[in-house]
Amino acid sequence: PGVCECNSEWTGDTCDIPVCIANCSSNGNCTSPGVCQCNDGWSGDNCDIPVCAVGCNSTNGYCNSPGDCICYKGWNGTLCNQCVPADGCCKCTCMHYQN
């Protein structure tokens, strides 16, 4: 008597707290069972995908944290949009590197 037994989608003393996978990766709020509302800078169903810097070239770079833009080999610049010629290359066209 007086004790709630919650189904798998809810938790808390009165079963009023929704359950989300991995607690929205601690980057958002669980708004209803299985639904995360991500904090600024995060995306994805579980808020586990960082949003890269605005303009970051996703072909040439990536991010590990919101607002980052980390360049793959052969690319440079704050948005990874500047090609770095291969060593010893003089007056040649930049080629795409393998990431």
PDB file of N, CA and C in Angstrom:
ATOM      1  N   PRO A   1       0.831  -1.198   0.000  1.00  0.00           N
ATOM      2  CA  PRO A   1       0.000   0.000   0.000  1.00  0.00           C
ATOM      3  C   PRO A   1       0.875   1.261   0.000  1.00  0.00           C
ATOM      4  N   GLY A   2       0.532   2.198  -0.848  1.00  0.00           N
ATOM      5  CA  GLY A   2       1.241   3.474  -0.904  1.00  0.00           C
ATOM      6  C   GLY A   2       2.573   3.413  -1.635  1.00  0.00           C
ATOM      7  N   VAL A   3       2.920   2.295  -2.247  1.00  0.00           N
ATOM      8  CA  VAL A   3       4.184   2.165  -2.958  1.00  0.00           C
ATOM      9  C   VAL A   3       3.891   1.913  -4.437  1.00  0.00           C
ATOM     10  N   CYS A   4       4.500   2.771  -5.288  1.00  0.00           N
ATOM     11  CA  CYS A   4       4.302   2.616  -6.727  1.00  0.00           C
ATOM     12  C   CYS A   4       5.311   1.640  -7.308  1.00  0.00           C
ATOM     13  N   GLU A   5       4.863   0.817  -8.211  1.00  0.00           N
ATOM     14  CA  GLU A   5       5.758  -0.040  -8.987  1.00  0.00           C
ATOM     15  C   GLU A   5       5.694   0.456 -10.424  1.00  0.00           C
ATOM     16  N   CYS A   6       6.760   1.094 -10.868  1.00  0.00           N
ATOM     17  CA  CYS A   6       6.779   1.743 -12.179  1.00  0.00           C
ATOM     18  C   CYS A   6       7.012   0.740 -13.301  1.00  0.00           C
ATOM     19  N   ASN A   7       6.436   1.052 -14.475  1.00  0.00           N
ATOM     20  CA  ASN A   7       6.792   0.254 -15.639  1.00  0.00           C
ATOM     21  C   ASN A   7       8.158   0.734 -16.131  1.00  0.00           C
ATOM     22  N   SER A   8       8.723   0.088 -17.126  1.00  0.00           N
ATOM     23  CA  SER A   8      10.106   0.350 -17.544  1.00  0.00           C
ATOM     24  C   SER A   8      10.340   1.746 -18.118  1.00  0.00           C
ATOM     25  N   GLU A   9       9.292   2.447 -18.490  1.00  0.00           N
ATOM     26  CA  GLU A   9       9.458   3.777 -19.093  1.00  0.00           C
ATOM     27  C   GLU A   9       9.447   4.920 -18.078  1.00  0.00           C
ATOM     28  N   TRP A  10       9.165   4.606 -16.818  1.00  0.00           N
ATOM     29  CA  TRP A  10       9.053   5.643 -15.785  1.00  0.00           C
ATOM     30  C   TRP A  10       9.802   5.221 -14.534  1.00  0.00           C
ATOM     31  N   THR A  11      10.223   6.219 -13.743  1.00  0.00           N
ATOM     32  CA  THR A  11      10.908   5.957 -12.481  1.00  0.00           C
ATOM     33  C   THR A  11      10.500   7.034 -11.474  1.00  0.00           C
ATOM     34  N   GLY A  12      11.008   6.945 -10.265  1.00  0.00           N
ATOM     35  CA  GLY A  12      10.697   7.912  -9.211  1.00  0.00           C
ATOM     36  C   GLY A  12       9.690   7.352  -8.229  1.00  0.00           C
ATOM     37  N   ASP A  13       9.564   8.009  -7.086  1.00  0.00           N
ATOM     38  CA  ASP A  13       8.652   7.542  -6.037  1.00  0.00           C
ATOM     39  C   ASP A  13       7.209   7.437  -6.519  1.00  0.00           C
ATOM     40  N   THR A  14       6.828   8.349  -7.417  1.00  0.00           N
ATOM     41  CA  THR A  14       5.450   8.350  -7.920  1.00  0.00           C
ATOM     42  C   THR A  14       5.398   8.032  -9.413  1.00  0.00           C
ATOM     43  N   CYS A  15       6.474   7.454  -9.946  1.00  0.00           N
ATOM     44  CA  CYS A  15       6.554   7.057 -11.357  1.00  0.00           C
ATOM     45  C   CYS A  15       6.276   8.235 -12.294  1.00  0.00           C
ATOM     46  N   ASP A  16       6.834   9.396 -11.948  1.00  0.00           N
ATOM     47  CA  ASP A  16       6.587  10.597 -12.748  1.00  0.00           C
ATOM     48  C   ASP A  16       7.839  11.104 -13.477  1.00  0.00           C
ATOM     49  N   ILE A  17       8.921  10.340 -13.425  1.00  0.00           N
ATOM     50  CA  ILE A  17      10.165  10.740 -14.086  1.00  0.00           C
ATOM     51  C   ILE A  17      10.388   9.804 -15.275  1.00  0.00           C
ATOM     52  N   PRO A  18      10.415  10.370 -16.503  1.00  0.00           N
ATOM     53  CA  PRO A  18      10.602   9.519 -17.682  1.00  0.00           C
ATOM     54  C   PRO A  18      12.010   8.938 -17.730  1.00  0.00           C
ATOM     55  N   VAL A  19      12.144   7.770 -18.357  1.00  0.00           N
ATOM     56  CA  VAL A  19      13.430   7.097 -18.512  1.00  0.00           C
ATOM     57  C   VAL A  19      13.892   7.229 -19.958  1.00  0.00           C
ATOM     58  N   CYS A  20      15.171   7.618 -20.127  1.00  0.00           N
ATOM     59  CA  CYS A  20      15.782   7.708 -21.450  1.00  0.00           C
ATOM     60  C   CYS A  20      17.056   6.886 -21.468  1.00  0.00           C
ATOM     61  N   ILE A  21      17.434   6.418 -22.639  1.00  0.00           N
ATOM     62  CA  ILE A  21      18.665   5.642 -22.799  1.00  0.00           C
ATOM     63  C   ILE A  21      19.854   6.498 -22.391  1.00  0.00           C
ATOM     64  N   ALA A  22      20.720   5.945 -21.566  1.00  0.00           N
ATOM     65  CA  ALA A  22      21.972   6.592 -21.124  1.00  0.00           C
ATOM     66  C   ALA A  22      21.744   7.989 -20.549  1.00  0.00           C
ATOM     67  N   ASN A  23      20.557   8.230 -20.001  1.00  0.00           N
ATOM     68  CA  ASN A  23      20.252   9.518 -19.383  1.00  0.00           C
ATOM     69  C   ASN A  23      20.587  10.687 -20.303  1.00  0.00           C
ATOM     70  N   CYS A  24      20.285  10.517 -21.586  1.00  0.00           N
ATOM     71  CA  CYS A  24      20.551  11.557 -22.603  1.00  0.00           C
ATOM     72  C   CYS A  24      22.028  11.951 -22.625  1.00  0.00           C
ATOM     73  N   SER A  25      22.894  11.016 -22.306  1.00  0.00           N
ATOM     74  CA  SER A  25      24.356  11.217 -22.298  1.00  0.00           C
ATOM     75  C   SER A  25      24.784  12.397 -21.434  1.00  0.00           C
ATOM     76  N   SER A  26      23.965  12.776 -20.487  1.00  0.00           N
ATOM     77  CA  SER A  26      24.212  13.929 -19.605  1.00  0.00           C
ATOM     78  C   SER A  26      24.340  15.235 -20.383  1.00  0.00           C
ATOM     79  N   ASN A  27      23.838  15.248 -21.622  1.00  0.00           N
ATOM     80  CA  ASN A  27      23.896  16.447 -22.460  1.00  0.00           C
ATOM     81  C   ASN A  27      22.507  16.952 -22.831  1.00  0.00           C
ATOM     82  N   GLY A  28      21.513  16.536 -22.067  1.00  0.00           N
ATOM     83  CA  GLY A  28      20.150  16.963 -22.348  1.00  0.00           C
ATOM     84  C   GLY A  28      19.218  16.510 -21.256  1.00  0.00           C
ATOM     85  N   ASN A  29      17.924  16.726 -21.471  1.00  0.00           N
ATOM     86  CA  ASN A  29      16.897  16.357 -20.501  1.00  0.00           C
ATOM     87  C   ASN A  29      15.940  15.357 -21.122  1.00  0.00           C
ATOM     88  N   CYS A  30      15.557  14.383 -20.336  1.00  0.00           N
ATOM     89  CA  CYS A  30      14.582  13.395 -20.756  1.00  0.00           C
ATOM     90  C   CYS A  30      13.197  14.010 -20.538  1.00  0.00           C
ATOM     91  N   THR A  31      12.495  14.298 -21.635  1.00  0.00           N
ATOM     92  CA  THR A  31      11.215  15.002 -21.535  1.00  0.00           C
ATOM     93  C   THR A  31      10.018  14.062 -21.509  1.00  0.00           C
ATOM     94  N   SER A  32      10.178  12.887 -22.083  1.00  0.00           N
ATOM     95  CA  SER A  32       9.172  11.831 -22.023  1.00  0.00           C
ATOM     96  C   SER A  32       9.914  10.519 -22.294  1.00  0.00           C
ATOM     97  N   PRO A  33       9.295   9.393 -22.017  1.00  0.00           N
ATOM     98  CA  PRO A  33      10.031   8.132 -22.170  1.00  0.00           C
ATOM     99  C   PRO A  33      10.721   8.012 -23.535  1.00  0.00           C
ATOM    100  N   GLY A  34      12.047   7.865 -23.493  1.00  0.00           N
ATOM    101  CA  GLY A  34      12.822   7.684 -24.706  1.00  0.00           C
ATOM    102  C   GLY A  34      13.042   8.928 -25.546  1.00  0.00           C
ATOM    103  N   VAL A  35      12.642  10.097 -25.041  1.00  0.00           N
ATOM    104  CA  VAL A  35      12.771  11.343 -25.817  1.00  0.00           C
ATOM    105  C   VAL A  35      13.656  12.333 -25.064  1.00  0.00           C
ATOM    106  N   CYS A  36      14.801  12.676 -25.697  1.00  0.00           N
ATOM    107  CA  CYS A  36      15.734  13.637 -25.101  1.00  0.00           C
ATOM    108  C   CYS A  36      15.602  14.993 -25.767  1.00  0.00           C
ATOM    109  N   GLN A  37      15.641  16.031 -24.960  1.00  0.00           N
ATOM    110  CA  GLN A  37      15.757  17.395 -25.474  1.00  0.00           C
ATOM    111  C   GLN A  37      17.194  17.810 -25.190  1.00  0.00           C
ATOM    112  N   CYS A  38      17.990  17.963 -26.254  1.00  0.00           N
ATOM    113  CA  CYS A  38      19.424  18.201 -26.109  1.00  0.00           C
ATOM    114  C   CYS A  38      19.742  19.633 -25.694  1.00  0.00           C
ATOM    115  N   ASN A  39      20.799  19.756 -24.895  1.00  0.00           N
ATOM    116  CA  ASN A  39      21.338  21.075 -24.554  1.00  0.00           C
ATOM    117  C   ASN A  39      21.969  21.675 -25.808  1.00  0.00           C
ATOM    118  N   ASP A  40      22.142  23.003 -25.803  1.00  0.00           N
ATOM    119  CA  ASP A  40      22.811  23.666 -26.917  1.00  0.00           C
ATOM    120  C   ASP A  40      24.159  23.006 -27.163  1.00  0.00           C
ATOM    121  N   GLY A  41      24.487  22.785 -28.420  1.00  0.00           N
ATOM    122  CA  GLY A  41      25.765  22.201 -28.781  1.00  0.00           C
ATOM    123  C   GLY A  41      25.743  20.691 -28.931  1.00  0.00           C
ATOM    124  N   TRP A  42      24.605  20.062 -28.670  1.00  0.00           N
ATOM    125  CA  TRP A  42      24.510  18.600 -28.774  1.00  0.00           C
ATOM    126  C   TRP A  42      23.317  18.210 -29.629  1.00  0.00           C
ATOM    127  N   SER A  43      23.426  17.060 -30.301  1.00  0.00           N
ATOM    128  CA  SER A  43      22.338  16.564 -31.135  1.00  0.00           C
ATOM    129  C   SER A  43      22.290  15.044 -31.064  1.00  0.00           C
ATOM    130  N   GLY A  44      21.357  14.457 -31.788  1.00  0.00           N
ATOM    131  CA  GLY A  44      21.197  13.008 -31.812  1.00  0.00           C
ATOM    132  C   GLY A  44      20.094  12.556 -30.868  1.00  0.00           C
ATOM    133  N   ASP A  45      19.613  11.348 -31.090  1.00  0.00           N
ATOM    134  CA  ASP A  45      18.528  10.803 -30.265  1.00  0.00           C
ATOM    135  C   ASP A  45      18.885  10.774 -28.779  1.00  0.00           C
ATOM    136  N   ASN A  46      20.170  10.545 -28.477  1.00  0.00           N
ATOM    137  CA  ASN A  46      20.617  10.464 -27.086  1.00  0.00           C
ATOM    138  C   ASN A  46      21.505  11.639 -26.694  1.00  0.00           C
ATOM    139  N   CYS A  47      21.480  12.714 -27.496  1.00  0.00           N
ATOM    140  CA  CYS A  47      22.285  13.914 -27.230  1.00  0.00           C
ATOM    141  C   CYS A  47      23.772  13.569 -27.086  1.00  0.00           C
ATOM    142  N   ASP A  48      24.243  12.648 -27.919  1.00  0.00           N
ATOM    143  CA  ASP A  48      25.628  12.205 -27.824  1.00  0.00           C
ATOM    144  C   ASP A  48      26.482  12.637 -29.018  1.00  0.00           C
ATOM    145  N   ILE A  49      25.928  13.484 -29.881  1.00  0.00           N
ATOM    146  CA  ILE A  49      26.661  13.958 -31.053  1.00  0.00           C
ATOM    147  C   ILE A  49      26.908  15.458 -30.897  1.00  0.00           C
ATOM    148  N   PRO A  50      28.193  15.861 -30.792  1.00  0.00           N
ATOM    149  CA  PRO A  50      28.477  17.289 -30.654  1.00  0.00           C
ATOM    150  C   PRO A  50      28.193  18.035 -31.958  1.00  0.00           C
ATOM    151  N   VAL A  51      27.761  19.265 -31.837  1.00  0.00           N
ATOM    152  CA  VAL A  51      27.533  20.130 -33.001  1.00  0.00           C
ATOM    153  C   VAL A  51      28.832  20.891 -33.239  1.00  0.00           C
ATOM    154  N   CYS A  52      29.420  20.678 -34.414  1.00  0.00           N
ATOM    155  CA  CYS A  52      30.698  21.317 -34.741  1.00  0.00           C
ATOM    156  C   CYS A  52      30.536  22.820 -34.912  1.00  0.00           C
ATOM    157  N   ALA A  53      31.663  23.528 -34.950  1.00  0.00           N
ATOM    158  CA  ALA A  53      31.663  24.972 -35.167  1.00  0.00           C
ATOM    159  C   ALA A  53      30.889  25.290 -36.442  1.00  0.00           C
ATOM    160  N   VAL A  54      30.166  26.375 -36.430  1.00  0.00           N
ATOM    161  CA  VAL A  54      29.410  26.791 -37.610  1.00  0.00           C
ATOM    162  C   VAL A  54      30.370  26.971 -38.774  1.00  0.00           C
ATOM    163  N   GLY A  55      30.096  26.283 -39.875  1.00  0.00           N
ATOM    164  CA  GLY A  55      30.932  26.382 -41.059  1.00  0.00           C
ATOM    165  C   GLY A  55      32.034  25.346 -41.133  1.00  0.00           C
ATOM    166  N   CYS A  56      32.190  24.516 -40.104  1.00  0.00           N
ATOM    167  CA  CYS A  56      33.229  23.486 -40.126  1.00  0.00           C
ATOM    168  C   CYS A  56      32.944  22.531 -41.286  1.00  0.00           C
ATOM    169  N   ASN A  57      33.922  22.343 -42.151  1.00  0.00           N
ATOM    170  CA  ASN A  57      33.764  21.468 -43.306  1.00  0.00           C
ATOM    171  C   ASN A  57      33.753  20.021 -42.836  1.00  0.00           C
ATOM    172  N   SER A  58      32.600  19.387 -42.868  1.00  0.00           N
ATOM    173  CA  SER A  58      32.471  18.034 -42.318  1.00  0.00           C
ATOM    174  C   SER A  58      33.186  16.979 -43.155  1.00  0.00           C
ATOM    175  N   THR A  59      33.546  17.291 -44.371  1.00  0.00           N
ATOM    176  CA  THR A  59      34.320  16.368 -45.194  1.00  0.00           C
ATOM    177  C   THR A  59      35.782  16.389 -44.768  1.00  0.00           C
ATOM    178  N   ASN A  60      36.258  17.552 -44.334  1.00  0.00           N
ATOM    179  CA  ASN A  60      37.672  17.746 -44.011  1.00  0.00           C
ATOM    180  C   ASN A  60      37.967  17.789 -42.518  1.00  0.00           C
ATOM    181  N   GLY A  61      36.934  17.784 -41.684  1.00  0.00           N
ATOM    182  CA  GLY A  61      37.143  17.891 -40.245  1.00  0.00           C
ATOM    183  C   GLY A  61      36.009  17.269 -39.452  1.00  0.00           C
ATOM    184  N   TYR A  62      36.146  17.295 -38.148  1.00  0.00           N
ATOM    185  CA  TYR A  62      35.166  16.696 -37.237  1.00  0.00           C
ATOM    186  C   TYR A  62      35.249  17.412 -35.898  1.00  0.00           C
ATOM    187  N   CYS A  63      34.410  17.032 -34.961  1.00  0.00           N
ATOM    188  CA  CYS A  63      34.495  17.620 -33.621  1.00  0.00           C
ATOM    189  C   CYS A  63      34.241  16.559 -32.566  1.00  0.00           C
ATOM    190  N   ASN A  64      34.886  16.733 -31.422  1.00  0.00           N
ATOM    191  CA  ASN A  64      34.675  15.870 -30.263  1.00  0.00           C
ATOM    192  C   ASN A  64      33.849  16.578 -29.201  1.00  0.00           C
ATOM    193  N   SER A  65      33.810  17.911 -29.291  1.00  0.00           N
ATOM    194  CA  SER A  65      33.078  18.737 -28.342  1.00  0.00           C
ATOM    195  C   SER A  65      32.341  19.810 -29.127  1.00  0.00           C
ATOM    196  N   PRO A  66      31.257  20.336 -28.575  1.00  0.00           N
ATOM    197  CA  PRO A  66      30.532  21.391 -29.271  1.00  0.00           C
ATOM    198  C   PRO A  66      31.451  22.568 -29.622  1.00  0.00           C
ATOM    199  N   GLY A  67      31.307  23.050 -30.846  1.00  0.00           N
ATOM    200  CA  GLY A  67      32.057  24.224 -31.288  1.00  0.00           C
ATOM    201  C   GLY A  67      33.448  23.920 -31.807  1.00  0.00           C
ATOM    202  N   ASP A  68      33.912  22.670 -31.694  1.00  0.00           N
ATOM    203  CA  ASP A  68      35.226  22.285 -32.212  1.00  0.00           C
ATOM    204  C   ASP A  68      35.195  22.181 -33.727  1.00  0.00           C
ATOM    205  N   CYS A  69      36.364  22.218 -34.332  1.00  0.00           N
ATOM    206  CA  CYS A  69      36.551  21.867 -35.732  1.00  0.00           C
ATOM    207  C   CYS A  69      37.982  21.352 -35.833  1.00  0.00           C
ATOM    208  N   ILE A  70      38.129  20.042 -35.781  1.00  0.00           N
ATOM    209  CA  ILE A  70      39.438  19.395 -35.790  1.00  0.00           C
ATOM    210  C   ILE A  70      39.665  18.864 -37.204  1.00  0.00           C
ATOM    211  N   CYS A  71      40.763  19.288 -37.802  1.00  0.00           N
ATOM    212  CA  CYS A  71      41.024  18.963 -39.203  1.00  0.00           C
ATOM    213  C   CYS A  71      41.655  17.585 -39.378  1.00  0.00           C
ATOM    214  N   TYR A  72      41.220  16.906 -40.448  1.00  0.00           N
ATOM    215  CA  TYR A  72      41.888  15.678 -40.863  1.00  0.00           C
ATOM    216  C   TYR A  72      43.221  16.048 -41.503  1.00  0.00           C
ATOM    217  N   LYS A  73      44.087  15.047 -41.634  1.00  0.00           N
ATOM    218  CA  LYS A  73      45.388  15.246 -42.253  1.00  0.00           C
ATOM    219  C   LYS A  73      45.205  15.866 -43.653  1.00  0.00           C
ATOM    220  N   GLY A  74      45.997  16.886 -43.920  1.00  0.00           N
ATOM    221  CA  GLY A  74      45.950  17.541 -45.221  1.00  0.00           C
ATOM    222  C   GLY A  74      45.062  18.769 -45.268  1.00  0.00           C
ATOM    223  N   TRP A  75      44.403  19.081 -44.151  1.00  0.00           N
ATOM    224  CA  TRP A  75      43.516  20.251 -44.098  1.00  0.00           C
ATOM    225  C   TRP A  75      43.884  21.118 -42.905  1.00  0.00           C
ATOM    226  N   ASN A  76      43.627  22.401 -43.039  1.00  0.00           N
ATOM    227  CA  ASN A  76      44.006  23.370 -42.017  1.00  0.00           C
ATOM    228  C   ASN A  76      42.965  24.480 -41.979  1.00  0.00           C
ATOM    229  N   GLY A  77      43.124  25.390 -41.026  1.00  0.00           N
ATOM    230  CA  GLY A  77      42.219  26.531 -40.889  1.00  0.00           C
ATOM    231  C   GLY A  77      41.185  26.282 -39.817  1.00  0.00           C
ATOM    232  N   THR A  78      40.583  27.337 -39.339  1.00  0.00           N
ATOM    233  CA  THR A  78      39.608  27.210 -38.257  1.00  0.00           C
ATOM    234  C   THR A  78      38.374  26.409 -38.689  1.00  0.00           C
ATOM    235  N   LEU A  79      38.104  26.356 -40.001  1.00  0.00           N
ATOM    236  CA  LEU A  79      36.954  25.610 -40.505  1.00  0.00           C
ATOM    237  C   LEU A  79      37.372  24.412 -41.356  1.00  0.00           C
ATOM    238  N   CYS A  80      38.664  24.074 -41.317  1.00  0.00           N
ATOM    239  CA  CYS A  80      39.215  22.936 -42.069  1.00  0.00           C
ATOM    240  C   CYS A  80      38.907  23.043 -43.565  1.00  0.00           C
ATOM    241  N   ASN A  81      39.018  24.245 -44.085  1.00  0.00           N
ATOM    242  CA  ASN A  81      38.720  24.458 -45.498  1.00  0.00           C
ATOM    243  C   ASN A  81      39.944  24.910 -46.296  1.00  0.00           C
ATOM    244  N   GLN A  82      41.123  24.811 -45.697  1.00  0.00           N
ATOM    245  CA  GLN A  82      42.359  25.187 -46.381  1.00  0.00           C
ATOM    246  C   GLN A  82      43.209  23.944 -46.592  1.00  0.00           C
ATOM    247  N   CYS A  83      43.478  23.650 -47.867  1.00  0.00           N
ATOM    248  CA  CYS A  83      44.255  22.461 -48.203  1.00  0.00           C
ATOM    249  C   CYS A  83      45.725  22.703 -47.910  1.00  0.00           C
ATOM    250  N   VAL A  84      46.389  21.703 -47.354  1.00  0.00           N
ATOM    251  CA  VAL A  84      47.817  21.758 -47.089  1.00  0.00           C
ATOM    252  C   VAL A  84      48.496  20.874 -48.135  1.00  0.00           C
ATOM    253  N   PRO A  85      49.340  21.451 -49.023  1.00  0.00           N
ATOM    254  CA  PRO A  85      50.004  20.630 -50.038  1.00  0.00           C
ATOM    255  C   PRO A  85      50.865  19.555 -49.388  1.00  0.00           C
ATOM    256  N   ALA A  86      50.965  18.430 -50.067  1.00  0.00           N
ATOM    257  CA  ALA A  86      51.789  17.324 -49.582  1.00  0.00           C
ATOM    258  C   ALA A  86      53.242  17.771 -49.485  1.00  0.00           C
ATOM    259  N   ASP A  87      54.001  17.161 -48.582  1.00  0.00           N
ATOM    260  CA  ASP A  87      55.409  17.494 -48.415  1.00  0.00           C
ATOM    261  C   ASP A  87      56.140  17.430 -49.752  1.00  0.00           C
ATOM    262  N   GLY A  88      56.930  18.446 -50.014  1.00  0.00           N
ATOM    263  CA  GLY A  88      57.732  18.479 -51.227  1.00  0.00           C
ATOM    264  C   GLY A  88      56.955  18.905 -52.460  1.00  0.00           C
ATOM    265  N   CYS A  89      55.700  19.190 -52.317  1.00  0.00           N
ATOM    266  CA  CYS A  89      54.886  19.589 -53.462  1.00  0.00           C
ATOM    267  C   CYS A  89      55.062  21.083 -53.707  1.00  0.00           C
ATOM    268  N   CYS A  90      55.468  21.417 -54.896  1.00  0.00           N
ATOM    269  CA  CYS A  90      55.684  22.823 -55.238  1.00  0.00           C
ATOM    270  C   CYS A  90      54.913  23.117 -56.527  1.00  0.00           C
ATOM    271  N   LYS A  91      54.099  24.162 -56.496  1.00  0.00           N
ATOM    272  CA  LYS A  91      53.291  24.546 -57.662  1.00  0.00           C
ATOM    273  C   LYS A  91      52.466  23.364 -58.163  1.00  0.00           C
ATOM    274  N   CYS A  92      51.804  22.707 -57.237  1.00  0.00           N
ATOM    275  CA  CYS A  92      50.957  21.577 -57.619  1.00  0.00           C
ATOM    276  C   CYS A  92      49.575  21.759 -57.002  1.00  0.00           C
ATOM    277  N   THR A  93      48.664  20.963 -57.454  1.00  0.00           N
ATOM    278  CA  THR A  93      47.302  21.037 -56.964  1.00  0.00           C
ATOM    279  C   THR A  93      47.148  20.151 -55.729  1.00  0.00           C
ATOM    280  N   CYS A  94      46.426  20.632 -54.759  1.00  0.00           N
ATOM    281  CA  CYS A  94      46.175  19.834 -53.563  1.00  0.00           C
ATOM    282  C   CYS A  94      45.320  18.623 -53.923  1.00  0.00           C
ATOM    283  N   MET A  95      45.660  17.512 -53.344  1.00  0.00           N
ATOM    284  CA  MET A  95      44.876  16.291 -53.538  1.00  0.00           C
ATOM    285  C   MET A  95      44.189  15.967 -52.218  1.00  0.00           C
ATOM    286  N   HIS A  96      43.067  15.297 -52.300  1.00  0.00           N
ATOM    287  CA  HIS A  96      42.378  14.901 -51.077  1.00  0.00           C
ATOM    288  C   HIS A  96      43.136  13.769 -50.416  1.00  0.00           C
ATOM    289  N   TYR A  97      43.311  13.883 -49.132  1.00  0.00           N
ATOM    290  CA  TYR A  97      44.007  12.862 -48.349  1.00  0.00           C
ATOM    291  C   TYR A  97      43.007  11.841 -47.863  1.00  0.00           C
ATOM    292  N   GLN A  98      43.481  10.662 -47.562  1.00  0.00           N
ATOM    293  CA  GLN A  98      42.647   9.656 -46.913  1.00  0.00           C
ATOM    294  C   GLN A  98      42.504  10.047 -45.455  1.00  0.00           C
ATOM    295  N   ASN A  99      41.295  10.037 -44.916  1.00  0.00           N
ATOM    296  CA  ASN A  99      41.064  10.388 -43.509  1.00  0.00           C
ATOM    297  C   ASN A  99      41.340   9.208 -42.632  1.00  0.00           C
TER     298      ASN A  99
END
